[in-house]
Amino acid sequence: MKFYHYSLRFLTAVGLTGLLGGFAGIAMHELLNLVEILVFGHNDDDYLTLVRSLSAWSRFGGIAVISLVAALIWYWLQKAPNRVVSVRQSLQHPKRLYSFLRQVLHSLLQIVFVGAGGPIGKEGAPRELGALFAGRVAVRFKLKSKDAYLLMASGAAAGLAAVYQVPLSSFFFAFEVLAVALSLRSLLVVLVSTYLATFVSNPIVTSNPNYHLHPLTNGLSFWSSLGLLVCLAILTAFFAGSFRRLNKLAGKWRRKDKSIFLTLPLTGVLVGATALLFPTILGNGSALAQSAFNGLPLRMALVLFVLKASLVLLSLVSGAYGGTLTPSFALGGLLGLIVCQIVAGFISIQGPELFMLAGAASFLAITMKAPLTAAGLVIGFTHSQPILLIPILFTVALTKLFESRIFYRN
């Protein structure tokens, strides 16, 4: 009898986790729209169109002002003894109750920072909210520690699925990134949570493609692209591997003391000043990625690659919090475009789109340490044909191999 009673509690908790993950995605989506309206005067589903239409003051002033406000709040949030924690940290103690209001404020602030033009990713916030809600549900339903862990990981994946409308990729995320133990039970729990969250949020967070590509040439064959994909894998292994290690150092060196009052506002001013000339560096990288898919000259692509990577790392070390998912997607896409444009001076290339997708997936695979999640996200973001998974996964696998060799340590 106790077994059936516990099973019923667990199933109810799983359903609530999916629902709350969907609501977290809706909340983050609506908050982002609200911030864009308040800071920029209007919002647009096409972020590239939005940032290009902004006045000079909107490009500069929004992120400069928000950086000062964010510095004050993040300093307070990191004060002992109730510091905010990441999803990974919360999973180490799945039944511990952290300050609910602090964690929620921390997640909301990440969205506000990105919405005002902060150059880092927004995916951390819905993951944290999903895990937070799931943790509360697990404690309320008196679940075992291992089930609380599974529920919180599923909640994080559900939040990611809801805000990006990518349930399958988020399903892989739970196992690849959050180290959920593989079993039929865990497979079903994560599957239900991610797809339920996506279903709940879909009326608000539309499932339209995040990025629009030129149609891929029908004659583009995997074998004719093989050599260039190998070159792309080698370069991506080096740059993505370097970016991941620098990102790790940025997290370790992140300003949490009173120096954040200086470092983060100065970084905001620098981002705003840079956006006066290069507006596509604003935000999490979606504008930059779309401009790359639309086509950029080689010199501009190189400049934007360096600027975006530098500003992401500088923001994190200055005291900001956020993810690197979309920035990595944009950087990988830019790298694919750069490689194609360099090689096009020597041989004929039918189009850079395949190589940009492969570059984006490979860069993501290294920074997230999740190849299946990365490949799924690229297909999900662009609604590309599933057949493209063959060259994409080939490039991802090669990139992982080369990265392990380049950064090998005894």
Coordinates of C-alpha atoms in Angstrom, one line a residue:
M1 CA 0.0 0.0 0.0
K2 CA 2.8 2.4 0.9
F3 CA 4.4 1.7 -2.5
Y4 CA 1.3 2.7 -4.4
H5 CA 0.9 5.8 -2.2
Y6 CA 4.4 6.9 -2.9
S7 CA 4.1 6.1 -6.7
L8 CA 1.0 8.3 -6.8
R9 CA 2.8 11.2 -5.1
F10 CA 5.8 10.8 -7.4
L11 CA 3.6 10.8 -10.6
T12 CA 1.8 13.9 -9.4
A13 CA 5.1 15.6 -8.7
V14 CA 6.3 14.8 -12.2
G15 CA 3.2 16.3 -13.7
L16 CA 3.6 19.5 -11.6
T17 CA 7.2 19.7 -12.6
G18 CA 6.3 19.8 -16.3
L19 CA 3.5 22.4 -15.7
L20 CA 5.7 24.6 -13.6
G21 CA 8.5 24.4 -16.1
G22 CA 6.1 25.5 -18.8
F23 CA 5.0 28.5 -16.6
A24 CA 8.7 29.4 -15.9
G25 CA 9.3 29.5 -19.7
I26 CA 6.2 31.7 -20.2
A27 CA 7.3 34.0 -17.4
M28 CA 10.8 34.4 -18.8
H29 CA 9.5 35.0 -22.3
E30 CA 7.0 37.7 -21.2
L31 CA 9.6 39.4 -18.9
L32 CA 12.0 39.6 -21.8
N33 CA 9.4 41.3 -24.0
L34 CA 8.5 43.7 -21.2
V35 CA 12.1 44.7 -20.6
E36 CA 12.7 45.3 -24.3
I37 CA 9.6 47.6 -24.4
L38 CA 10.7 49.5 -21.3
V39 CA 14.3 49.9 -22.4
F40 CA 14.0 50.2 -26.2
G41 CA 10.5 51.6 -26.5
H42 CA 9.3 48.5 -28.4
N43 CA 10.0 44.9 -29.0
D44 CA 10.2 42.6 -32.1
D45 CA 10.2 38.8 -32.5
D46 CA 13.1 39.4 -34.9
Y47 CA 15.8 40.7 -32.5
L48 CA 18.1 41.6 -35.4
T49 CA 15.5 44.0 -36.8
L50 CA 15.0 45.4 -33.2
V51 CA 18.7 46.2 -32.5
R52 CA 19.2 47.7 -35.9
S53 CA 16.3 50.1 -35.5
L54 CA 17.5 51.4 -32.1
S55 CA 18.6 55.0 -31.6
A56 CA 22.2 55.6 -30.4
W57 CA 20.9 56.3 -26.9
S58 CA 18.9 53.1 -26.7
R59 CA 22.0 51.0 -27.8
F60 CA 24.2 52.7 -25.2
G61 CA 21.9 53.8 -22.4
G62 CA 19.9 50.7 -21.7
I63 CA 22.8 48.3 -21.0
A64 CA 24.8 51.0 -19.2
V65 CA 22.0 51.8 -16.7
I66 CA 20.9 48.2 -16.2
S67 CA 24.5 47.2 -15.5
L68 CA 24.6 49.6 -12.6
V69 CA 21.3 48.3 -11.1
A70 CA 22.4 44.7 -11.7
A71 CA 25.7 45.3 -9.9
L72 CA 23.8 46.4 -6.8
I73 CA 21.4 43.5 -6.8
W74 CA 23.9 40.8 -7.6
Y75 CA 26.2 42.1 -4.8
W76 CA 23.3 41.7 -2.3
L77 CA 22.4 38.3 -3.7
Q78 CA 25.9 36.9 -3.2
K79 CA 26.2 38.1 0.4
A80 CA 26.5 35.2 2.9
P81 CA 24.9 33.2 4.4
N82 CA 22.1 32.9 1.7
R83 CA 24.1 33.1 -1.5
V84 CA 22.2 32.1 -4.7
V85 CA 23.2 28.7 -6.2
S86 CA 23.4 27.3 -9.7
V87 CA 21.4 24.3 -10.9
R88 CA 24.5 22.1 -10.5
Q89 CA 25.1 23.3 -6.9
S90 CA 21.4 22.7 -6.0
L91 CA 21.6 19.2 -7.4
Q92 CA 24.4 18.3 -4.9
H93 CA 21.8 18.7 -2.1
P94 CA 18.5 18.1 -3.8
K95 CA 16.4 18.3 -0.6
R96 CA 17.9 21.4 0.8
L97 CA 15.7 24.5 0.6
Y98 CA 17.5 27.6 -0.6
S99 CA 16.0 31.1 -0.3
F100 CA 13.1 31.0 -2.7
L101 CA 12.9 34.8 -3.2
R102 CA 16.7 35.2 -3.7
Q103 CA 16.7 32.4 -6.3
V104 CA 13.7 33.8 -8.2
L105 CA 15.2 37.4 -8.1
H106 CA 18.5 36.0 -9.4
S107 CA 16.8 34.3 -12.4
L108 CA 14.6 37.4 -13.2
L109 CA 17.7 39.6 -13.1
Q110 CA 19.5 37.5 -15.7
I111 CA 16.6 38.0 -18.1
V112 CA 16.4 41.8 -17.4
F113 CA 20.2 42.1 -18.0
V114 CA 19.9 40.2 -21.3
G115 CA 16.7 42.0 -22.3
A116 CA 18.5 45.4 -21.9
G117 CA 21.3 44.2 -24.2
G118 CA 23.6 42.2 -22.0
P119 CA 25.8 40.0 -24.3
I120 CA 25.4 36.7 -22.4
G121 CA 22.8 33.9 -22.7
K122 CA 19.4 33.8 -21.1
E123 CA 19.0 30.0 -20.8
G124 CA 20.3 29.9 -17.2
A125 CA 17.2 31.6 -15.8
P126 CA 14.4 29.2 -16.9
R127 CA 16.6 26.2 -16.0
E128 CA 17.2 27.6 -12.5
L129 CA 13.5 28.4 -12.1
G130 CA 12.4 25.0 -13.3
A131 CA 14.8 23.3 -10.9
L132 CA 13.8 25.5 -8.0
F133 CA 10.1 24.8 -8.5
A134 CA 10.8 21.1 -8.8
G135 CA 12.9 21.1 -5.7
R136 CA 10.0 22.6 -3.7
V137 CA 7.6 20.1 -5.2
A138 CA 9.9 17.2 -4.2
V139 CA 10.1 18.4 -0.6
R140 CA 6.4 19.0 -0.4
F141 CA 5.6 15.5 -1.6
K142 CA 8.4 14.0 0.6
L143 CA 10.2 12.3 -2.2
K144 CA 13.4 10.3 -1.7
S145 CA 16.7 12.1 -2.4
K146 CA 17.4 10.2 -5.7
D147 CA 13.9 11.1 -6.9
A148 CA 14.3 14.7 -5.8
Y149 CA 17.5 14.8 -7.9
L150 CA 15.6 13.4 -10.9
L151 CA 12.8 15.8 -10.5
M152 CA 15.0 18.8 -10.2
A153 CA 17.0 17.8 -13.3
S154 CA 13.8 17.3 -15.1
G155 CA 12.6 20.7 -14.0
A156 CA 15.7 22.4 -15.3
A157 CA 15.3 20.6 -18.6
A158 CA 11.6 21.5 -18.7
G159 CA 12.4 25.2 -18.2
L160 CA 14.9 25.0 -21.1
A161 CA 12.4 23.2 -23.3
A162 CA 9.7 25.7 -22.6
V163 CA 11.6 28.9 -23.3
Y164 CA 13.2 27.6 -26.6
Q165 CA 10.5 25.1 -27.6
V166 CA 13.0 22.3 -27.9
P167 CA 11.7 19.3 -25.9
L168 CA 13.9 16.6 -27.5
S169 CA 17.1 18.6 -27.1
S170 CA 16.2 19.4 -23.5
F171 CA 15.6 15.7 -22.9
F172 CA 19.2 15.0 -24.0
F173 CA 20.3 17.9 -21.8
A174 CA 19.1 16.2 -18.6
F175 CA 21.3 13.1 -19.3
E176 CA 24.3 14.7 -20.9
V177 CA 24.8 17.8 -18.8
L178 CA 22.9 17.1 -15.5
A179 CA 24.1 13.5 -15.3
V180 CA 20.7 11.9 -14.7
A181 CA 21.2 8.1 -14.4
L182 CA 20.0 6.3 -17.5
S183 CA 17.0 4.0 -16.9
L184 CA 13.5 3.5 -18.3
R185 CA 12.0 5.3 -15.3
S186 CA 14.2 8.4 -15.7
L187 CA 13.7 8.4 -19.5
L188 CA 9.9 8.6 -19.0
V189 CA 10.1 11.2 -16.3
V190 CA 12.3 13.6 -18.3
L191 CA 10.3 12.9 -21.4
V192 CA 7.0 13.8 -19.7
S193 CA 8.4 16.9 -18.0
T194 CA 10.0 18.4 -21.1
Y195 CA 7.2 17.7 -23.5
L196 CA 4.5 18.8 -21.0
A197 CA 6.4 22.1 -20.4
T198 CA 6.7 22.7 -24.1
F199 CA 3.0 22.0 -24.6
V200 CA 2.0 24.3 -21.8
S201 CA 4.1 27.2 -23.0
N202 CA 3.5 26.8 -26.7
P203 CA 0.5 29.2 -27.0
I204 CA 2.7 32.0 -25.6
V205 CA 6.2 31.0 -26.6
T206 CA 5.7 30.2 -30.3
S207 CA 7.5 27.3 -32.0
N208 CA 8.4 29.2 -35.1
P209 CA 12.1 28.9 -36.2
N210 CA 14.4 31.1 -34.1
Y211 CA 16.6 31.7 -37.2
H212 CA 15.9 31.8 -40.9
L213 CA 18.3 30.4 -43.4
H214 CA 18.6 30.6 -47.1
P215 CA 17.4 27.3 -48.6
L216 CA 20.2 24.7 -48.7
T217 CA 21.3 23.7 -52.2
N218 CA 19.8 20.3 -53.1
G219 CA 23.1 19.3 -54.8
L220 CA 25.1 19.9 -51.6
S221 CA 26.5 16.4 -50.8
F222 CA 28.1 15.2 -47.6
W223 CA 31.1 13.7 -49.4
S224 CA 31.9 16.8 -51.4
S225 CA 31.8 18.8 -48.1
L226 CA 33.9 16.3 -46.1
G227 CA 37.3 18.0 -46.4
L228 CA 35.9 21.4 -45.4
L229 CA 34.0 19.9 -42.4
V230 CA 37.2 18.4 -41.2
C231 CA 39.0 21.8 -41.4
L232 CA 36.0 23.3 -39.6
A233 CA 36.2 20.7 -36.8
I234 CA 39.9 21.4 -36.2
L235 CA 39.4 25.1 -35.9
T236 CA 36.2 24.8 -33.8
A237 CA 38.0 22.4 -31.5
F238 CA 40.6 25.0 -30.7
F239 CA 38.4 28.1 -30.5
A240 CA 35.5 26.4 -28.7
G241 CA 37.9 24.6 -26.3
S242 CA 39.6 27.9 -25.5
F243 CA 36.3 29.7 -25.0
R244 CA 35.1 27.0 -22.6
R245 CA 38.2 27.1 -20.5
L246 CA 38.2 30.9 -20.4
N247 CA 34.5 30.8 -19.5
K248 CA 35.3 28.5 -16.6
L249 CA 38.0 30.9 -15.4
A250 CA 35.6 33.8 -15.8
G251 CA 33.2 32.1 -13.4
K252 CA 36.0 31.4 -11.0
W253 CA 37.2 35.0 -11.1
R254 CA 33.7 36.6 -11.2
R255 CA 33.5 39.8 -9.1
K256 CA 31.3 39.2 -6.0
D257 CA 32.7 41.8 -3.6
K258 CA 32.2 45.6 -3.7
S259 CA 34.5 45.8 -6.8
I260 CA 31.4 44.7 -8.8
F261 CA 30.1 48.3 -8.4
L262 CA 32.9 49.4 -10.7
T263 CA 33.5 46.4 -13.0
L264 CA 30.0 45.6 -14.1
P265 CA 28.9 49.2 -14.9
L266 CA 32.1 49.8 -16.8
T267 CA 31.5 46.6 -18.8
G268 CA 28.0 47.9 -19.5
V269 CA 29.4 51.2 -20.8
L270 CA 31.9 49.3 -23.0
V271 CA 29.1 47.0 -24.4
G272 CA 26.9 50.1 -25.1
A273 CA 29.8 52.0 -26.7
T274 CA 30.6 49.0 -28.9
A275 CA 26.9 48.6 -29.9
L276 CA 27.0 52.1 -31.3
L277 CA 29.1 50.7 -34.2
F278 CA 28.1 47.0 -34.0
P279 CA 24.5 46.7 -32.7
T280 CA 24.3 43.0 -33.3
I281 CA 26.5 42.3 -30.3
L282 CA 23.7 43.3 -28.1
G283 CA 21.7 40.6 -26.4
N284 CA 22.3 36.9 -26.1
G285 CA 23.6 36.4 -29.6
S286 CA 20.4 35.8 -31.6
A287 CA 20.9 39.1 -33.6
L288 CA 24.5 38.2 -34.3
A289 CA 23.6 34.6 -35.4
Q290 CA 20.8 35.8 -37.8
S291 CA 23.1 38.5 -39.3
A292 CA 25.6 35.7 -40.0
F293 CA 23.0 33.6 -41.6
N294 CA 22.0 36.6 -43.7
G295 CA 25.6 36.9 -44.9
L296 CA 28.5 39.0 -43.6
P297 CA 31.8 40.1 -45.2
L298 CA 34.8 38.2 -44.0
R299 CA 36.4 41.1 -42.2
M300 CA 33.1 42.0 -40.4
A301 CA 32.6 38.3 -39.4
L302 CA 36.1 38.2 -37.9
V303 CA 35.6 41.5 -35.9
L304 CA 32.2 40.4 -34.6
F305 CA 33.6 37.0 -33.5
V306 CA 36.3 38.5 -31.4
L307 CA 34.0 41.2 -30.0
K308 CA 31.2 38.9 -29.0
A309 CA 33.5 36.3 -27.4
S310 CA 35.4 39.0 -25.5
L311 CA 32.3 40.8 -24.2
V312 CA 30.7 37.6 -23.1
L313 CA 33.7 36.7 -21.0
L314 CA 34.2 40.2 -19.7
S315 CA 30.6 40.4 -18.6
L316 CA 30.9 37.2 -16.7
V317 CA 34.1 38.0 -15.0
S318 CA 32.8 41.5 -14.1
G319 CA 30.0 40.0 -12.0
A320 CA 27.1 39.2 -14.4
Y321 CA 25.4 35.8 -14.4
G322 CA 24.0 34.0 -17.4
G323 CA 24.6 31.2 -19.9
T324 CA 26.6 30.8 -23.0
L325 CA 24.2 28.7 -25.1
T326 CA 23.2 31.3 -27.7
P327 CA 26.5 33.1 -27.7
S328 CA 28.2 29.8 -28.5
F329 CA 25.6 29.1 -31.2
A330 CA 26.4 32.5 -32.7
L331 CA 30.2 32.1 -32.4
G332 CA 30.1 28.7 -34.0
G333 CA 27.9 29.9 -36.9
L334 CA 30.3 32.8 -37.4
L335 CA 33.2 30.4 -37.4
G336 CA 31.6 28.3 -40.1
L337 CA 31.0 31.4 -42.2
I338 CA 34.6 32.5 -41.8
V339 CA 36.0 29.2 -42.8
C340 CA 33.7 29.1 -45.9
Q341 CA 34.7 32.6 -47.0
I342 CA 38.4 31.9 -46.6
V343 CA 38.2 28.6 -48.6
A344 CA 35.9 30.2 -51.2
G345 CA 38.9 32.2 -52.4
F346 CA 40.5 28.9 -53.6
I347 CA 37.6 26.5 -54.4
S348 CA 34.0 26.9 -55.3
I349 CA 31.5 26.4 -52.4
Q350 CA 27.8 26.1 -53.1
G351 CA 26.7 27.8 -49.8
P352 CA 27.8 28.3 -46.2
E353 CA 24.6 27.3 -44.5
L354 CA 25.6 23.7 -43.8
F355 CA 29.0 24.7 -42.5
M356 CA 27.4 27.4 -40.3
L357 CA 25.0 24.8 -38.8
A358 CA 27.8 22.3 -38.3
G359 CA 30.0 25.0 -36.7
A360 CA 27.2 26.2 -34.4
A361 CA 26.5 22.6 -33.2
S362 CA 30.2 21.8 -32.8
F363 CA 30.9 25.0 -30.8
L364 CA 27.9 24.3 -28.6
A365 CA 28.9 20.6 -28.1
I366 CA 32.3 21.8 -26.7
T367 CA 31.0 24.6 -24.5
M368 CA 28.1 22.5 -23.1
K369 CA 29.9 19.2 -23.2
A370 CA 26.8 17.8 -24.7
P371 CA 27.0 16.7 -28.4
L372 CA 23.5 15.3 -28.8
T373 CA 21.9 18.3 -27.1
A374 CA 23.9 20.6 -29.3
A375 CA 23.0 18.9 -32.6
G376 CA 19.3 18.8 -31.5
L377 CA 19.3 22.5 -30.6
V378 CA 20.7 23.5 -34.0
I379 CA 18.0 21.6 -35.8
G380 CA 15.4 22.8 -33.4
F381 CA 16.4 26.5 -33.6
T382 CA 16.4 26.5 -37.4
H383 CA 13.8 23.9 -38.2
S384 CA 16.3 22.4 -40.6
Q385 CA 15.9 19.0 -42.3
P386 CA 16.7 16.1 -40.0
I387 CA 18.9 14.6 -42.8
L388 CA 21.4 17.4 -41.9
L389 CA 22.1 15.6 -38.7
I390 CA 24.5 13.3 -40.6
P391 CA 27.1 16.0 -41.5
I392 CA 26.4 17.9 -38.3
L393 CA 27.0 14.9 -36.0
F394 CA 30.0 13.9 -38.0
T395 CA 31.5 17.4 -37.5
V396 CA 30.5 17.4 -33.8
A397 CA 32.2 14.0 -33.2
L398 CA 35.4 15.1 -35.0
T399 CA 35.4 18.4 -33.0
K400 CA 35.2 16.5 -29.7
L401 CA 38.0 14.2 -30.8
F402 CA 40.3 17.1 -31.9
E403 CA 39.4 19.1 -28.8
S404 CA 40.5 16.2 -26.5
R405 CA 43.8 16.0 -28.4
I406 CA 44.5 19.7 -28.5
F407 CA 43.8 20.2 -24.8
Y408 CA 45.1 16.9 -23.6
R409 CA 46.8 16.9 -20.2
N410 CA 48.7 14.2 -18.5

